[in-house]
Amino acid sequence: MHNLEEKSNRLFSYKSANNRMKDWEGIERKDSFHKSESNEMKGLGRKDHNMEHYDNKYDERVEIGLFTLDELRGFSVGKKLPIFFPIRDHSLYPPFLPKEVLDAIPFSSSQVSNILHLFSVSPDSPKGNIVQGTLQKCELEAADGWTRLCVTSLESLYSFLREVFGLEVDFKFLSTKHPTMTTPIFQNYTVLETPREIESPKKVACHRMPYLYAVYFCHFDAIGTRTFKLQLVGDITGDEVDALVVCHMDTSRWSSDHAVFRMFGMKHGDALCHVFFQGSLVWINQPSAIVVSDA
């Protein structure tokens, strides 16, 4: 432990990852479609005249960007989708640390006491609980057909992508973009064009995890996913959103008690599509093709 503390002194020359975390409750509230905030936005939005044409067949699952494949097929130009797009507060998420610093810091739930001590975080605090939760999720066993890893450095991210795509394949990432949006609001979004499928032999999804420094949960589903680009414009704000929608074509390996099956009334194994919100990445082969698809 003494050796860890000695080497970790370099970490705090990067303006202290501990200070950059700020308010971890804020991370949960601002970076996810958390019920407390999204319900508040939903209530505000429904009072607006824009929501007079709200399609009652859509419920809370659409607000957080969950769709069936059949619904995706129906997203023709002019279609109204009531969605809440959260905005990532980048100041709440530390960047990747240099590998030489990370080499001195354990990343294991068995070492959580040492990790929290190193960053002066109380185990019983909200920060401590989130650190423990992220470590536990990163250590869950992968489902059949899945390859997964929590990457903690640019080097480990590159290594994981090379393992999936191969040594001779170039790749790039895509993400949901809404560059003009400054205030998240629940509103109707109008579909600007038919969903276009991103054709790539392999795809890797990476989700930013709340932690003491940059951690991405990355996974590759060998059995099959489909990814679509969906262009939208907000009816109230006029903000354009270039959204990624990822469809899991076979959910039979998911738990039969998964909440989405109850939300949809769908059968175990049916295809499920969801919007990738800001901060999550989809890595694809380069070059790749984006084509109009009948889904």
mmCIF file of C-alpha atoms in Angstrom:
data_model
loop_
_atom_site.group_PDB
_atom_site.id
_atom_site.type_symbol
_atom_site.label_atom_id
_atom_site.label_comp_id
_atom_site.label_asym_id
_atom_site.label_seq_id
_atom_site.Cartn_x
_atom_site.Cartn_y
_atom_site.Cartn_z
ATOM 1 C CA MET A 1 0.000 0.000 0.000
ATOM 2 C CA HIS A 2 2.886 2.334 0.827
ATOM 3 C CA ASN A 3 4.228 1.806 -2.693
ATOM 4 C CA LEU A 4 0.836 2.652 -4.171
ATOM 5 C CA GLU A 5 0.631 5.906 -2.242
ATOM 6 C CA GLU A 6 4.145 6.875 -3.265
ATOM 7 C CA LYS A 7 3.556 6.316 -6.960
ATOM 8 C CA SER A 8 0.093 7.888 -6.916
ATOM 9 C CA ASN A 9 1.485 11.319 -5.998
ATOM 10 C CA ARG A 10 1.857 11.915 -9.735
ATOM 11 C CA LEU A 11 -1.870 11.501 -10.153
ATOM 12 C CA PHE A 12 -2.648 14.732 -8.361
ATOM 13 C CA SER A 13 -0.513 16.804 -10.709
ATOM 14 C CA TYR A 14 -3.423 16.423 -13.147
ATOM 15 C CA LYS A 15 -5.564 18.814 -11.059
ATOM 16 C CA SER A 16 -6.603 15.910 -8.835
ATOM 17 C CA ALA A 17 -9.092 13.430 -10.189
ATOM 18 C CA ASN A 18 -10.700 13.531 -6.776
ATOM 19 C CA ASN A 19 -11.520 17.227 -7.157
ATOM 20 C CA ARG A 20 -12.736 16.815 -10.724
ATOM 21 C CA MET A 21 -15.428 14.393 -9.570
ATOM 22 C CA LYS A 22 -17.236 17.212 -7.727
ATOM 23 C CA ASP A 23 -20.793 16.040 -7.082
ATOM 24 C CA TRP A 24 -21.409 12.359 -7.842
ATOM 25 C CA GLU A 25 -25.107 12.710 -7.233
ATOM 26 C CA GLY A 26 -24.948 15.206 -10.091
ATOM 27 C CA ILE A 27 -23.406 12.594 -12.346
ATOM 28 C CA GLU A 28 -26.294 10.244 -11.757
ATOM 29 C CA ARG A 29 -28.826 13.010 -12.212
ATOM 30 C CA LYS A 30 -27.354 14.779 -15.242
ATOM 31 C CA ASP A 31 -25.838 11.978 -17.253
ATOM 32 C CA SER A 32 -28.586 9.371 -17.176
ATOM 33 C CA PHE A 33 -32.297 9.376 -17.894
ATOM 34 C CA HIS A 34 -32.838 9.342 -14.125
ATOM 35 C CA LYS A 35 -36.483 9.109 -13.119
ATOM 36 C CA SER A 36 -36.508 12.124 -10.825
ATOM 37 C CA GLU A 37 -35.262 14.516 -13.509
ATOM 38 C CA SER A 38 -36.869 12.976 -16.561
ATOM 39 C CA ASN A 39 -40.267 12.850 -14.856
ATOM 40 C CA GLU A 40 -39.921 16.517 -13.992
ATOM 41 C CA MET A 41 -39.091 17.324 -17.608
ATOM 42 C CA LYS A 42 -41.945 15.147 -18.760
ATOM 43 C CA GLY A 43 -44.365 17.090 -16.599
ATOM 44 C CA LEU A 44 -43.077 20.415 -17.921
ATOM 45 C CA GLY A 45 -43.217 19.234 -21.506
ATOM 46 C CA ARG A 46 -46.771 17.988 -21.363
ATOM 47 C CA LYS A 47 -47.980 21.419 -20.289
ATOM 48 C CA ASP A 48 -46.568 22.879 -23.474
ATOM 49 C CA HIS A 49 -48.776 23.228 -26.545
ATOM 50 C CA ASN A 50 -46.177 21.178 -28.389
ATOM 51 C CA MET A 51 -47.395 18.087 -26.572
ATOM 52 C CA GLU A 52 -51.028 18.446 -27.627
ATOM 53 C CA HIS A 53 -50.237 15.957 -30.383
ATOM 54 C CA TYR A 54 -48.415 13.597 -28.010
ATOM 55 C CA ASP A 55 -49.047 10.032 -29.174
ATOM 56 C CA ASN A 56 -50.521 8.250 -26.159
ATOM 57 C CA LYS A 57 -49.377 4.829 -27.331
ATOM 58 C CA TYR A 58 -45.845 5.877 -26.396
ATOM 59 C CA ASP A 59 -45.016 5.650 -22.723
ATOM 60 C CA GLU A 60 -42.023 6.211 -20.501
ATOM 61 C CA ARG A 61 -39.906 3.702 -22.417
ATOM 62 C CA VAL A 62 -40.001 5.938 -25.508
ATOM 63 C CA GLU A 63 -39.033 8.929 -23.403
ATOM 64 C CA ILE A 64 -35.802 7.125 -22.533
ATOM 65 C CA GLY A 65 -35.259 5.932 -26.084
ATOM 66 C CA LEU A 66 -36.468 2.297 -26.081
ATOM 67 C CA PHE A 67 -38.241 0.952 -29.159
ATOM 68 C CA THR A 68 -39.255 -2.297 -30.746
ATOM 69 C CA LEU A 69 -37.918 -3.069 -34.195
ATOM 70 C CA ASP A 70 -41.431 -2.682 -35.615
ATOM 71 C CA GLU A 71 -41.638 0.815 -34.155
ATOM 72 C CA LEU A 72 -38.306 1.705 -35.705
ATOM 73 C CA ARG A 73 -39.673 0.552 -39.049
ATOM 74 C CA GLY A 74 -42.468 3.104 -38.629
ATOM 75 C CA PHE A 75 -40.184 6.109 -38.148
ATOM 76 C CA SER A 76 -41.034 7.794 -41.435
ATOM 77 C CA VAL A 77 -40.331 11.449 -42.211
ATOM 78 C CA GLY A 78 -42.573 13.671 -40.084
ATOM 79 C CA LYS A 79 -43.085 11.101 -37.331
ATOM 80 C CA LYS A 80 -43.282 12.637 -33.828
ATOM 81 C CA LEU A 81 -41.205 11.022 -31.076
ATOM 82 C CA PRO A 82 -41.451 12.306 -27.497
ATOM 83 C CA ILE A 83 -37.910 11.822 -26.129
ATOM 84 C CA PHE A 84 -35.753 13.326 -23.401
ATOM 85 C CA PHE A 85 -32.092 13.729 -24.422
ATOM 86 C CA PRO A 86 -29.835 14.284 -21.378
ATOM 87 C CA ILE A 87 -26.761 16.472 -21.677
ATOM 88 C CA ARG A 88 -23.414 15.253 -20.372
ATOM 89 C CA ASP A 89 -21.679 17.637 -18.006
ATOM 90 C CA HIS A 90 -18.087 16.957 -19.027
ATOM 91 C CA SER A 91 -16.710 18.603 -15.903
ATOM 92 C CA LEU A 92 -18.169 15.766 -13.848
ATOM 93 C CA TYR A 93 -16.237 13.080 -15.734
ATOM 94 C CA PRO A 94 -12.445 12.940 -15.360
ATOM 95 C CA PRO A 95 -10.341 12.116 -18.419
ATOM 96 C CA PHE A 96 -8.117 9.089 -18.961
ATOM 97 C CA LEU A 97 -5.071 9.084 -16.723
ATOM 98 C CA PRO A 98 -1.572 8.299 -18.042
ATOM 99 C CA LYS A 99 -0.788 4.593 -18.074
ATOM 100 C CA GLU A 100 2.188 5.026 -15.760
ATOM 101 C CA VAL A 101 -0.169 6.449 -13.140
ATOM 102 C CA LEU A 102 -2.803 3.765 -13.665
ATOM 103 C CA ASP A 103 -0.200 1.046 -13.273
ATOM 104 C CA ALA A 104 0.080 2.090 -9.624
ATOM 105 C CA ILE A 105 -3.660 1.967 -8.935
ATOM 106 C CA PRO A 106 -5.599 -1.303 -8.507
ATOM 107 C CA PHE A 107 -8.887 -1.800 -10.346
ATOM 108 C CA SER A 108 -10.644 -4.601 -8.502
ATOM 109 C CA SER A 109 -13.501 -4.893 -6.019
ATOM 110 C CA SER A 110 -11.171 -6.942 -3.823
ATOM 111 C CA GLN A 111 -9.012 -3.804 -3.533
ATOM 112 C CA VAL A 112 -11.827 -1.315 -3.089
ATOM 113 C CA SER A 113 -10.707 -0.281 0.406
ATOM 114 C CA ASN A 114 -7.244 0.612 -0.895
ATOM 115 C CA ILE A 115 -8.721 2.445 -3.898
ATOM 116 C CA LEU A 116 -11.045 4.556 -1.777
ATOM 117 C CA HIS A 117 -8.270 5.317 0.707
ATOM 118 C CA LEU A 118 -5.989 6.370 -2.127
ATOM 119 C CA PHE A 119 -8.568 8.919 -3.337
ATOM 120 C CA SER A 120 -9.670 9.934 0.183
ATOM 121 C CA VAL A 121 -13.215 8.690 -0.436
ATOM 122 C CA SER A 122 -15.374 7.362 2.402
ATOM 123 C CA PRO A 123 -16.741 3.845 1.712
ATOM 124 C CA ASP A 124 -20.177 4.897 2.984
ATOM 125 C CA SER A 125 -20.408 8.075 0.904
ATOM 126 C CA PRO A 126 -22.276 8.393 -2.418
ATOM 127 C CA LYS A 127 -18.884 8.528 -4.144
ATOM 128 C CA GLY A 128 -17.794 5.341 -2.431
ATOM 129 C CA ASN A 129 -20.993 3.513 -3.327
ATOM 130 C CA ILE A 130 -20.669 4.481 -7.001
ATOM 131 C CA VAL A 131 -17.032 3.358 -7.143
ATOM 132 C CA GLN A 132 -18.014 -0.014 -5.668
ATOM 133 C CA GLY A 133 -20.958 -0.343 -8.050
ATOM 134 C CA THR A 134 -18.810 0.342 -11.122
ATOM 135 C CA LEU A 135 -16.180 -2.187 -10.028
ATOM 136 C CA GLN A 136 -18.861 -4.843 -9.460
ATOM 137 C CA LYS A 137 -20.441 -4.237 -12.860
ATOM 138 C CA CYS A 138 -17.052 -4.450 -14.545
ATOM 139 C CA GLU A 139 -16.499 -7.860 -12.974
ATOM 140 C CA LEU A 140 -19.809 -9.432 -14.018
ATOM 141 C CA GLU A 141 -19.486 -12.513 -16.189
ATOM 142 C CA ALA A 142 -20.218 -11.915 -19.871
ATOM 143 C CA ALA A 143 -23.258 -13.573 -21.457
ATOM 144 C CA ASP A 144 -22.750 -16.219 -24.126
ATOM 145 C CA GLY A 145 -21.545 -14.664 -27.365
ATOM 146 C CA TRP A 146 -20.404 -11.451 -25.677
ATOM 147 C CA THR A 147 -16.882 -10.144 -25.229
ATOM 148 C CA ARG A 148 -16.643 -7.366 -22.673
ATOM 149 C CA LEU A 149 -14.072 -5.327 -20.773
ATOM 150 C CA CYS A 150 -13.897 -2.181 -18.695
ATOM 151 C CA VAL A 151 -11.055 -0.200 -20.226
ATOM 152 C CA THR A 152 -9.227 2.272 -18.019
ATOM 153 C CA SER A 153 -6.691 3.739 -20.432
ATOM 154 C CA LEU A 154 -6.305 4.619 -24.089
ATOM 155 C CA GLU A 155 -3.899 1.699 -24.366
ATOM 156 C CA SER A 156 -6.408 -0.826 -23.007
ATOM 157 C CA LEU A 157 -9.151 0.598 -25.226
ATOM 158 C CA TYR A 158 -6.981 0.250 -28.319
ATOM 159 C CA SER A 159 -5.983 -3.288 -27.326
ATOM 160 C CA PHE A 160 -9.619 -4.336 -26.882
ATOM 161 C CA LEU A 161 -10.634 -2.871 -30.236
ATOM 162 C CA ARG A 162 -7.719 -4.582 -31.966
ATOM 163 C CA GLU A 163 -8.764 -7.889 -30.401
ATOM 164 C CA VAL A 164 -12.274 -7.523 -31.848
ATOM 165 C CA PHE A 165 -11.575 -5.946 -35.235
ATOM 166 C CA GLY A 166 -8.250 -7.609 -35.988
ATOM 167 C CA LEU A 167 -4.772 -6.255 -36.562
ATOM 168 C CA GLU A 168 -5.246 -5.128 -40.156
ATOM 169 C CA VAL A 169 -8.649 -3.415 -39.857
ATOM 170 C CA ASP A 170 -9.129 0.317 -39.370
ATOM 171 C CA PHE A 171 -11.980 1.514 -37.183
ATOM 172 C CA LYS A 172 -13.661 4.699 -36.050
ATOM 173 C CA PHE A 173 -16.340 5.663 -33.544
ATOM 174 C CA LEU A 174 -19.774 7.234 -33.864
ATOM 175 C CA SER A 175 -21.895 8.861 -31.183
ATOM 176 C CA THR A 176 -25.148 10.716 -30.734
ATOM 177 C CA LYS A 177 -24.664 14.429 -31.411
ATOM 178 C CA HIS A 178 -26.733 17.478 -30.563
ATOM 179 C CA PRO A 179 -24.216 20.326 -30.720
ATOM 180 C CA THR A 180 -26.659 23.232 -30.323
ATOM 181 C CA MET A 181 -28.575 21.842 -27.365
ATOM 182 C CA THR A 182 -27.883 23.729 -24.133
ATOM 183 C CA THR A 183 -30.896 22.817 -21.998
ATOM 184 C CA PRO A 184 -32.394 19.316 -21.893
ATOM 185 C CA ILE A 185 -36.158 19.332 -22.235
ATOM 186 C CA PHE A 186 -38.759 16.661 -22.780
ATOM 187 C CA GLN A 187 -40.385 17.465 -26.114
ATOM 188 C CA ASN A 188 -41.592 16.005 -29.374
ATOM 189 C CA TYR A 189 -38.865 15.403 -31.944
ATOM 190 C CA THR A 190 -39.776 15.225 -35.619
ATOM 191 C CA VAL A 191 -38.090 12.569 -37.740
ATOM 192 C CA LEU A 192 -36.228 14.312 -40.584
ATOM 193 C CA GLU A 193 -35.402 11.257 -42.675
ATOM 194 C CA THR A 194 -35.954 7.511 -42.770
ATOM 195 C CA PRO A 195 -33.599 5.667 -40.391
ATOM 196 C CA ARG A 196 -30.350 4.754 -42.129
ATOM 197 C CA GLU A 197 -28.495 1.592 -41.214
ATOM 198 C CA ILE A 198 -24.768 1.652 -40.498
ATOM 199 C CA GLU A 199 -23.364 -1.424 -42.183
ATOM 200 C CA SER A 200 -20.234 -2.758 -40.521
ATOM 201 C CA PRO A 201 -19.100 -6.386 -40.124
ATOM 202 C CA LYS A 202 -18.342 -5.770 -36.459
ATOM 203 C CA LYS A 203 -19.457 -3.193 -33.910
ATOM 204 C CA VAL A 204 -18.182 -2.436 -30.423
ATOM 205 C CA ALA A 205 -20.244 -0.408 -27.961
ATOM 206 C CA CYS A 206 -18.542 1.575 -25.188
ATOM 207 C CA HIS A 207 -20.389 3.272 -22.325
ATOM 208 C CA ARG A 208 -18.798 5.825 -19.998
ATOM 209 C CA MET A 209 -18.899 4.657 -16.389
ATOM 210 C CA PRO A 210 -18.920 6.931 -13.329
ATOM 211 C CA TYR A 211 -15.589 6.485 -11.584
ATOM 212 C CA LEU A 212 -12.545 8.250 -10.149
ATOM 213 C CA TYR A 213 -11.024 8.547 -13.626
ATOM 214 C CA ALA A 214 -12.111 7.644 -17.170
ATOM 215 C CA VAL A 215 -13.545 4.124 -17.437
ATOM 216 C CA TYR A 216 -15.472 2.768 -20.409
ATOM 217 C CA PHE A 217 -17.516 -0.427 -20.316
ATOM 218 C CA CYS A 218 -16.991 -1.894 -23.812
ATOM 219 C CA HIS A 219 -18.700 -4.954 -25.256
ATOM 220 C CA PHE A 220 -18.916 -6.861 -28.515
ATOM 221 C CA ASP A 221 -21.910 -9.064 -29.330
ATOM 222 C CA ALA A 222 -20.835 -11.732 -31.796
ATOM 223 C CA ILE A 223 -24.411 -12.953 -32.297
ATOM 224 C CA GLY A 224 -25.554 -9.721 -33.844
ATOM 225 C CA THR A 225 -26.686 -6.123 -33.459
ATOM 226 C CA ARG A 226 -27.853 -3.559 -35.975
ATOM 227 C CA THR A 227 -27.093 0.145 -35.718
ATOM 228 C CA PHE A 228 -29.057 3.021 -37.246
ATOM 229 C CA LYS A 229 -28.680 6.771 -37.594
ATOM 230 C CA LEU A 230 -31.816 8.728 -36.799
ATOM 231 C CA GLN A 231 -32.025 12.445 -37.587
ATOM 232 C CA LEU A 232 -34.446 14.456 -35.467
ATOM 233 C CA VAL A 233 -35.346 18.070 -34.760
ATOM 234 C CA GLY A 234 -36.943 19.345 -31.540
ATOM 235 C CA ASP A 235 -40.374 20.872 -32.021
ATOM 236 C CA ILE A 236 -39.852 23.386 -29.184
ATOM 237 C CA THR A 237 -36.142 24.210 -29.291
ATOM 238 C CA GLY A 238 -35.343 23.516 -32.945
ATOM 239 C CA ASP A 239 -32.236 21.585 -31.878
ATOM 240 C CA GLU A 240 -31.170 18.967 -34.395
ATOM 241 C CA VAL A 241 -30.121 15.578 -33.051
ATOM 242 C CA ASP A 242 -28.105 13.021 -34.988
ATOM 243 C CA ALA A 243 -28.953 9.973 -32.863
ATOM 244 C CA LEU A 244 -27.582 6.448 -32.877
ATOM 245 C CA VAL A 245 -30.058 3.621 -32.346
ATOM 246 C CA VAL A 246 -28.686 0.152 -31.563
ATOM 247 C CA CYS A 247 -30.905 -2.917 -31.980
ATOM 248 C CA HIS A 248 -30.181 -6.177 -30.168
ATOM 249 C CA MET A 249 -31.588 -8.739 -32.549
ATOM 250 C CA ASP A 250 -31.672 -11.641 -30.087
ATOM 251 C CA THR A 251 -32.545 -11.060 -26.416
ATOM 252 C CA SER A 252 -32.940 -14.742 -25.585
ATOM 253 C CA ARG A 253 -29.690 -14.629 -23.577
ATOM 254 C CA TRP A 254 -31.049 -11.829 -21.378
ATOM 255 C CA SER A 255 -32.718 -12.583 -18.071
ATOM 256 C CA SER A 256 -36.388 -13.412 -18.587
ATOM 257 C CA ASP A 257 -37.098 -11.056 -15.654
ATOM 258 C CA HIS A 258 -35.462 -8.088 -17.414
ATOM 259 C CA ALA A 259 -37.534 -4.934 -16.933
ATOM 260 C CA VAL A 260 -37.722 -4.197 -20.670
ATOM 261 C CA PHE A 261 -39.858 -7.276 -21.274
ATOM 262 C CA ARG A 262 -42.421 -5.974 -18.801
ATOM 263 C CA MET A 263 -42.237 -2.433 -20.190
ATOM 264 C CA PHE A 264 -42.841 -3.620 -23.743
ATOM 265 C CA GLY A 265 -45.015 -6.628 -23.143
ATOM 266 C CA MET A 266 -42.552 -8.233 -25.563
ATOM 267 C CA LYS A 267 -41.463 -11.847 -25.714
ATOM 268 C CA HIS A 268 -38.150 -13.066 -24.382
ATOM 269 C CA GLY A 269 -35.852 -13.179 -27.420
ATOM 270 C CA ASP A 270 -37.534 -10.428 -29.463
ATOM 271 C CA ALA A 271 -35.409 -7.643 -30.964
ATOM 272 C CA LEU A 272 -35.007 -4.515 -28.849
ATOM 273 C CA CYS A 273 -33.720 -1.108 -30.000
ATOM 274 C CA HIS A 274 -32.430 1.746 -27.866
ATOM 275 C CA VAL A 275 -30.972 5.207 -28.405
ATOM 276 C CA PHE A 276 -27.327 5.706 -27.474
ATOM 277 C CA PHE A 277 -27.263 8.954 -25.536
ATOM 278 C CA GLN A 278 -24.401 11.433 -25.463
ATOM 279 C CA GLY A 279 -21.161 9.944 -24.171
ATOM 280 C CA SER A 280 -21.709 6.375 -25.373
ATOM 281 C CA LEU A 281 -19.748 5.275 -28.448
ATOM 282 C CA VAL A 282 -20.177 2.715 -31.219
ATOM 283 C CA TRP A 283 -16.939 1.646 -32.906
ATOM 284 C CA ILE A 284 -17.294 0.394 -36.478
ATOM 285 C CA ASN A 285 -15.106 -0.783 -39.336
ATOM 286 C CA GLN A 286 -13.520 1.921 -41.467
ATOM 287 C CA PRO A 287 -14.579 2.213 -44.216
ATOM 288 C CA SER A 288 -18.231 1.405 -43.599
ATOM 289 C CA ALA A 289 -21.518 2.146 -45.328
ATOM 290 C CA ILE A 290 -24.614 4.069 -44.218
ATOM 291 C CA VAL A 291 -27.665 3.096 -46.230
ATOM 292 C CA VAL A 292 -31.394 3.653 -46.185
ATOM 293 C CA SER A 293 -32.888 0.492 -44.735
ATOM 294 C CA ASP A 294 -36.336 -1.001 -44.371
ATOM 295 C CA ALA A 295 -35.172 -2.178 -40.912
#
